[in-house]
Coordinates of C-alpha atoms in Angstrom, one line a residue:
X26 CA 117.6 91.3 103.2
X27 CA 114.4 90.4 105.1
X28 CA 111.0 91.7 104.3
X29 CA 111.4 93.5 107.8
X30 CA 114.3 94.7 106.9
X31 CA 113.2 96.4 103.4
X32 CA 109.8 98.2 106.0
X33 CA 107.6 95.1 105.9
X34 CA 104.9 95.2 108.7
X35 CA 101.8 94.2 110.0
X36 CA 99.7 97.2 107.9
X37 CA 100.8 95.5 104.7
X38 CA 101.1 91.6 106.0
X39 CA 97.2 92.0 107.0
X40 CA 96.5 93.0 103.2
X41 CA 97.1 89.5 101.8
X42 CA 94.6 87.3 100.8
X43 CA 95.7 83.1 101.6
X44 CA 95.2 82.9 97.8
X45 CA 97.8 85.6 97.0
X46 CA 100.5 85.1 99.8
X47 CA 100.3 81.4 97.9
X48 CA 100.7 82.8 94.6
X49 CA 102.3 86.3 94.7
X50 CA 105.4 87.6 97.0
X51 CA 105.9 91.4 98.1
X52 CA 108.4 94.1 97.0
X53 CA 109.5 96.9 97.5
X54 CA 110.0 100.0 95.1
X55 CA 113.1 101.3 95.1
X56 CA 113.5 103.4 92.4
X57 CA 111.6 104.9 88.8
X58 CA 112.8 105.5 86.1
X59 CA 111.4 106.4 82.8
X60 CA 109.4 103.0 81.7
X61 CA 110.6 100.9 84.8
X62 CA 110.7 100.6 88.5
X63 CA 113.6 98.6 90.3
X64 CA 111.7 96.5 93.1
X65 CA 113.7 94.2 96.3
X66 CA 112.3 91.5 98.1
X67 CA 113.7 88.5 100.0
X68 CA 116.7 87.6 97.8
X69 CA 115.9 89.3 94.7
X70 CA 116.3 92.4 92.9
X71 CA 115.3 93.7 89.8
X72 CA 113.5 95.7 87.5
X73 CA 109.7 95.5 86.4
X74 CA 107.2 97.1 84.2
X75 CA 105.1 99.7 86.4
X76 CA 102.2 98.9 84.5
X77 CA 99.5 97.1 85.9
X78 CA 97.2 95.3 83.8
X79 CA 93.7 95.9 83.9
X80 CA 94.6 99.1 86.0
X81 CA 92.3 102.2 85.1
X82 CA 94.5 105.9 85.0
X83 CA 92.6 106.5 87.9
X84 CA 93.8 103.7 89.5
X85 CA 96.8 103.6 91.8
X86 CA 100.0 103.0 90.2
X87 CA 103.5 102.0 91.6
X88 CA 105.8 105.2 92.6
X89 CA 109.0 105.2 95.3
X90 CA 108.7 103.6 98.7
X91 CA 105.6 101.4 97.6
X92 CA 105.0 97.6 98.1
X93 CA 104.2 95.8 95.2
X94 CA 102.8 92.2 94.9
X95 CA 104.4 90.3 92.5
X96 CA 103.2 87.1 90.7
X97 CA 105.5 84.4 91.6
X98 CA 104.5 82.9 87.6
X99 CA 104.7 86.0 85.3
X100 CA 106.8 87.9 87.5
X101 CA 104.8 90.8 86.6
X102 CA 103.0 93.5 89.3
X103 CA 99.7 92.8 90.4
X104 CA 99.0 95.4 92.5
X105 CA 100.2 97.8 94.9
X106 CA 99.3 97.6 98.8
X107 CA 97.7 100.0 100.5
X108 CA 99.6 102.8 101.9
X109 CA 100.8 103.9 104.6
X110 CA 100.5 107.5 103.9
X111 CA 101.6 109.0 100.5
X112 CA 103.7 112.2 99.5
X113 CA 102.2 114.0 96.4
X114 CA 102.0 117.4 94.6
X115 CA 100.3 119.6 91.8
X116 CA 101.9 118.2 88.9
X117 CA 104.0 120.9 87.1
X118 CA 103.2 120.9 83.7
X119 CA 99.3 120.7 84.4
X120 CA 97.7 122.2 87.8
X121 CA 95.3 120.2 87.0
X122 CA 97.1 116.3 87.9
X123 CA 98.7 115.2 90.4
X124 CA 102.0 113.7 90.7
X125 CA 102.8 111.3 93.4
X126 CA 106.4 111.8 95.2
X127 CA 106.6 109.1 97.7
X128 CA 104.9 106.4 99.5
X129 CA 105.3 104.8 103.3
X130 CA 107.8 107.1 104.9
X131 CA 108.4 107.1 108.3
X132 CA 110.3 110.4 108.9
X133 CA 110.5 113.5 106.0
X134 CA 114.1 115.4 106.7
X135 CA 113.1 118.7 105.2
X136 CA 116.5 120.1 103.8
X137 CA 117.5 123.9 103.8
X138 CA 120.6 125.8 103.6
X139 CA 122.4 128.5 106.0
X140 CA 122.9 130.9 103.0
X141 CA 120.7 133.6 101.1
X142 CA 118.4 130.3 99.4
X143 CA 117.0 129.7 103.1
X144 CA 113.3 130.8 102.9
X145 CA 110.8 130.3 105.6
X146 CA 107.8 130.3 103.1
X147 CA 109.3 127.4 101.5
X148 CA 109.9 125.8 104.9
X149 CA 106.2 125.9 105.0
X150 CA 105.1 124.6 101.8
X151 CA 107.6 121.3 102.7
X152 CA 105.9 121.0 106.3
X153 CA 102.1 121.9 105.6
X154 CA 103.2 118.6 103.2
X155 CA 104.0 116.9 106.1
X156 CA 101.7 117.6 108.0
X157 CA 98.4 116.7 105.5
X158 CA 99.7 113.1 105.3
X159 CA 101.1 112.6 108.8
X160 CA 104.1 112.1 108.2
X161 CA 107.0 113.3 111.5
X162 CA 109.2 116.1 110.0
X163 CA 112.9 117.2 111.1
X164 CA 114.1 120.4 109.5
X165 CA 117.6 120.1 108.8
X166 CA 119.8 123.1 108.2
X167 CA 123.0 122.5 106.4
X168 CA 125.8 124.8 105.2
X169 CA 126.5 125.7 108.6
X170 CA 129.9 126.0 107.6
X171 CA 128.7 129.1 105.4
X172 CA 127.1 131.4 108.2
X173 CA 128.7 132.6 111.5
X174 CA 125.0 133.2 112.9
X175 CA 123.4 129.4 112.0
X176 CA 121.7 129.6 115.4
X177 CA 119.7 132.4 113.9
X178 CA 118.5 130.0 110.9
X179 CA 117.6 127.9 113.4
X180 CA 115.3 129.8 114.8
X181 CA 113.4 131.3 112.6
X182 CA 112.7 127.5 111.2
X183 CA 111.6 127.1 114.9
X184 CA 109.4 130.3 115.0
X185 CA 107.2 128.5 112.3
X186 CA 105.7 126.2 114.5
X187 CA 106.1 125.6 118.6
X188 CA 107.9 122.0 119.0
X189 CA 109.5 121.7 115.4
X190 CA 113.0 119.6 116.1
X191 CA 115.4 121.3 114.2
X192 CA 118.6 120.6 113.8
X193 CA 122.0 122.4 112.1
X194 CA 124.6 120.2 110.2
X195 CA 127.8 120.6 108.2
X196 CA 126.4 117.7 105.5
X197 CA 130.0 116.9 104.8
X198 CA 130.8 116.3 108.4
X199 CA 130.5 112.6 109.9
X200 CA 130.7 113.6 113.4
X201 CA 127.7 116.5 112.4
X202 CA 125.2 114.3 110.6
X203 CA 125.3 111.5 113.3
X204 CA 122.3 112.5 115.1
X205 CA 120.1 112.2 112.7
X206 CA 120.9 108.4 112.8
X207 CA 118.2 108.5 115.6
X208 CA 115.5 109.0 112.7
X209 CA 117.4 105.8 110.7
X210 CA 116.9 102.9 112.3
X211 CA 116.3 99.4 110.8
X212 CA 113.4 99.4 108.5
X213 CA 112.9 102.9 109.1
X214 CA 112.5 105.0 105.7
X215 CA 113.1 108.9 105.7
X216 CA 112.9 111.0 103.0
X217 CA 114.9 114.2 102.0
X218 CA 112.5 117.1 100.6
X219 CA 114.1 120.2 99.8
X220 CA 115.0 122.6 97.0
X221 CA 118.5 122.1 94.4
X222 CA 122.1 122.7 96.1
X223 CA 120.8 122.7 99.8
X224 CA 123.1 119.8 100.0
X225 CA 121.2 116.6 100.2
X226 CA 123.1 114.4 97.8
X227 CA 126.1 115.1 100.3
X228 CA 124.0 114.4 103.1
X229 CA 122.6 111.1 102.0
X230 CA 126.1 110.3 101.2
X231 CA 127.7 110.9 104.3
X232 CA 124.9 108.8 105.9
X233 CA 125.6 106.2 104.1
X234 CA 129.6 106.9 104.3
X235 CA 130.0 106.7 100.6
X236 CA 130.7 109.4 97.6
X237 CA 128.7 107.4 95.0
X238 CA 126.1 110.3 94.7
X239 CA 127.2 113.4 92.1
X240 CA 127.0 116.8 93.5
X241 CA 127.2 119.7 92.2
X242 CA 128.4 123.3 93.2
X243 CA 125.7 126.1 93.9
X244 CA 126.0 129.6 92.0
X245 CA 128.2 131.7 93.8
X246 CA 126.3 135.0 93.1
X247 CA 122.9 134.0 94.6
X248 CA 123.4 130.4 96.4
X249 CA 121.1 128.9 94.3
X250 CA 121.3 125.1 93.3
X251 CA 121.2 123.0 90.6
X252 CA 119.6 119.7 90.3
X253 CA 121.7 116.9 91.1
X254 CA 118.9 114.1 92.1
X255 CA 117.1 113.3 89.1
X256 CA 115.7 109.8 89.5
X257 CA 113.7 109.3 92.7
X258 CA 115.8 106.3 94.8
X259 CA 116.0 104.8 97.8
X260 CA 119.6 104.7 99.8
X261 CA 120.3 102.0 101.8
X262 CA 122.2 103.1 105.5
X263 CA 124.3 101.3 107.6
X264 CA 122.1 101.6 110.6
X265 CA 119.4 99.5 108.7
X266 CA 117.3 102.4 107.5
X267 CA 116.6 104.0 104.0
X268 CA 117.2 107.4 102.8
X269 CA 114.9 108.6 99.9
X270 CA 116.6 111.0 98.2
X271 CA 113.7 113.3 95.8
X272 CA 114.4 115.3 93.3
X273 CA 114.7 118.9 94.0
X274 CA 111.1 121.0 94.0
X275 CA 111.8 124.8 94.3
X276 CA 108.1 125.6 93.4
X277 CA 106.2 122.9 95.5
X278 CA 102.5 123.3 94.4
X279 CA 100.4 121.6 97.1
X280 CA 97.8 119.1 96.4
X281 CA 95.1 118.5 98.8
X282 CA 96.3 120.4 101.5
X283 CA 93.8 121.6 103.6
X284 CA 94.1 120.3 106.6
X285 CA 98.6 120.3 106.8
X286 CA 97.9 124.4 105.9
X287 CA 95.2 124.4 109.1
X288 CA 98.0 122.9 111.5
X289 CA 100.8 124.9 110.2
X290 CA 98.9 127.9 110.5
X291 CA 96.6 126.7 113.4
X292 CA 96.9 130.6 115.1
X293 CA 95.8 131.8 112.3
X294 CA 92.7 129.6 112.4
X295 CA 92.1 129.9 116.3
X296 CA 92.2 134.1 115.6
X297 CA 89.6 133.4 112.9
X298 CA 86.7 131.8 115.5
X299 CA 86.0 134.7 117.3
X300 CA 85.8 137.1 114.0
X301 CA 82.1 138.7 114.4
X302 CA 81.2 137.0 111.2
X303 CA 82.0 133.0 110.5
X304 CA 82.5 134.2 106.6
X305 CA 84.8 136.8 107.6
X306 CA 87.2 137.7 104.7
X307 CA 89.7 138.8 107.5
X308 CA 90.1 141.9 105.2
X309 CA 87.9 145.2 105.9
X310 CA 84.7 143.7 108.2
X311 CA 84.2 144.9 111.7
X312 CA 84.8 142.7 114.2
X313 CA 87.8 140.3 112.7
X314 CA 89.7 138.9 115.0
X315 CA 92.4 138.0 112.3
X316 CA 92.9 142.2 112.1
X317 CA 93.1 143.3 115.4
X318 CA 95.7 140.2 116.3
X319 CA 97.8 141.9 113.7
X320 CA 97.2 145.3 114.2
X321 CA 98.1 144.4 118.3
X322 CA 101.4 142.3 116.9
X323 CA 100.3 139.1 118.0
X324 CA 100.5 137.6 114.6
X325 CA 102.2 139.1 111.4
X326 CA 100.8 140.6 108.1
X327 CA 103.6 138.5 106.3
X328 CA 102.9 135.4 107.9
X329 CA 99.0 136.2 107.2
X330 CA 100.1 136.9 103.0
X331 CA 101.4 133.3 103.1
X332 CA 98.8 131.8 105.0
X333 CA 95.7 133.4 102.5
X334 CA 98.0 132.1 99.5
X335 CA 98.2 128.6 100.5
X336 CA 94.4 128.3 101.7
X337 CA 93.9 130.4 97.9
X338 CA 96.0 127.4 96.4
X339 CA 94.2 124.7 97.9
X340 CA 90.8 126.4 97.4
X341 CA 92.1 126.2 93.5
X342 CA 93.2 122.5 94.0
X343 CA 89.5 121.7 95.4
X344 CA 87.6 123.1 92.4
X345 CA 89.9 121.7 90.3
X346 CA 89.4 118.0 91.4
X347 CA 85.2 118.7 91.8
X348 CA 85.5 119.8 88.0
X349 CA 87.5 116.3 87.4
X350 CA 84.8 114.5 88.7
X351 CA 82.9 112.2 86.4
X352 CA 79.5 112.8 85.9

């Protein structure tokens, strides 16, 4: 493979020093696991140590989808490149980290199923994602098989915001899944966000036209999943591309999220600029805007509930980082 051909480009070429493109050669992460990280370059792959030394905890470390430079001598990581844009979340076992989830993607494939586990909150946790790092999202709707009505999944996904390309699939189905080859291309990197048995282990491997990825059956009783993905890897396709399959999240706690939550929800936010009072709680004070749209139907109390519990997460998020600080 070529550097090119792993998602080399000018943003990281234009990082090297003369001194290190002499001494040091780029890779690519492909995977973690517990300990290690397997990397690819030109002609080599292989697993290092994703510890960096000298490298504070506060510095940035190696996760999926990151370049890496490698010493040509030691053969040990350096440092990592400077990102294009970078996936993280509220780590779950302490609000108070954060967990990074993936680095330089090019397209996110948000994964949901036609059955009673589709959820339009959780459709908008995944985009207001995103959306914060600018990242182009495809909502992809599987199961279709499942549902005589998957047009009506459809749009409600579409309802969430005006534009949003989504698109309905059987995952198992060759002939279904080939449009999203569009999104693939060489050098390309897309990743797969969505929650256990929506079917994205048989997506990526009907991508990639292969069954070497285990799946696993839903519960018949509510159509929830079980984890399947449980090391964070990149997929190689036959168009060229990468498919970067994530584990499942089900509760996806945002991290720094302010400004994917004002784009999701930018109606709510234009209603809020001509409340009487720039403070507005949008609760009991005369003259909100936020209110009388929803008293007059033009936007909904549920949609509204969702909206005040994200901004109320990421207000959380903010003191939580400000208390983090170092004095």
């Amino acid at each position: 493979m070529t550097l090119e051909e792993l998602g080399w480009n000018a943003h990281f070429s234009n990082q090297l020093s003369a001194d290190e493109a002499e001494e040091c050669h780029p890779v690519r992460v492909m995977s973690v696991h517990r300990g290690q990280i397997a990397v690819a370059g030109v002609a080599s792959q292989r697993f290092v140590t994703p510890y960096i030394a000298g490298a504070s905890a506060a510095d940035d470390h190696p996760t999926v989808g990151d370049w890496l430079l490698i010493d040509n001598r030691s053969l040990q990581p350096i440092r990592v490149l400077a990102r294009l844009n970078l996936f993280k979340r509220r780590s779950p076992g302490d609000p108070r980290k954060e967990q990074m989830i993936a680095a330089n993607v090019d397209t996110v494939f948000i994964v949901a199923s036609c059955n009673q586990d589709f959820s339009v909150p959780r459709l908008e946790r995944y985009l207001v994602l995103a959306r914060e790092v600018g990242v182009n999202a495809v909502v992809v709707l599987t199961k279709i098989d499942l549902t005589d009505t998957p047009e009506a999944f459809a749009e409600a996904a579409r309802a969430i915001e005006p534009g949003l390309r989504v698109e309905t699939v059987d995952a198992r189905d060759h002939a279904s899944v080939a449009r999203l080859a569009a999104w693939c291309g060489r050098g390309k990197t897309v990743a797969l966000l969505g929650s256990s048995g929506v079917g994205k282990s048989t997506l990526v491997n009907t991508l990639r036209a292969s069954d070497s990825i285990a799946t696993q059956a839903v519960r018949a009783h509510d159509g929830t999943g079980r984890h399947t993905t449980t090391v964070r890897t990149m997929h190689r396709l036959d168009h060229g591309g990468w498919l970067l399959d994530l584990p499942g999240m089900r509760e996806l706690q945002l991290a720094e999220a302010a400004t994917g939550i004002a784009e999701i929800f930018d109606d709510f936010a234009l209603a809020a600029q001509d409340c009487r009072f720039s403070d507005c709680s949008h609760r009991s004070e005369p003259g909100c805007a936020v209110r009388a749209a929803i008293a007059s139907g033009a936007l909904t109390q549920a949609r509204y509930d969702r909206w005040t519990q994200l901004s109320a997460e990421e207000a959380g998020t903010a003191s939580l980082r400000t208390r983090r600080r170092p004095r």
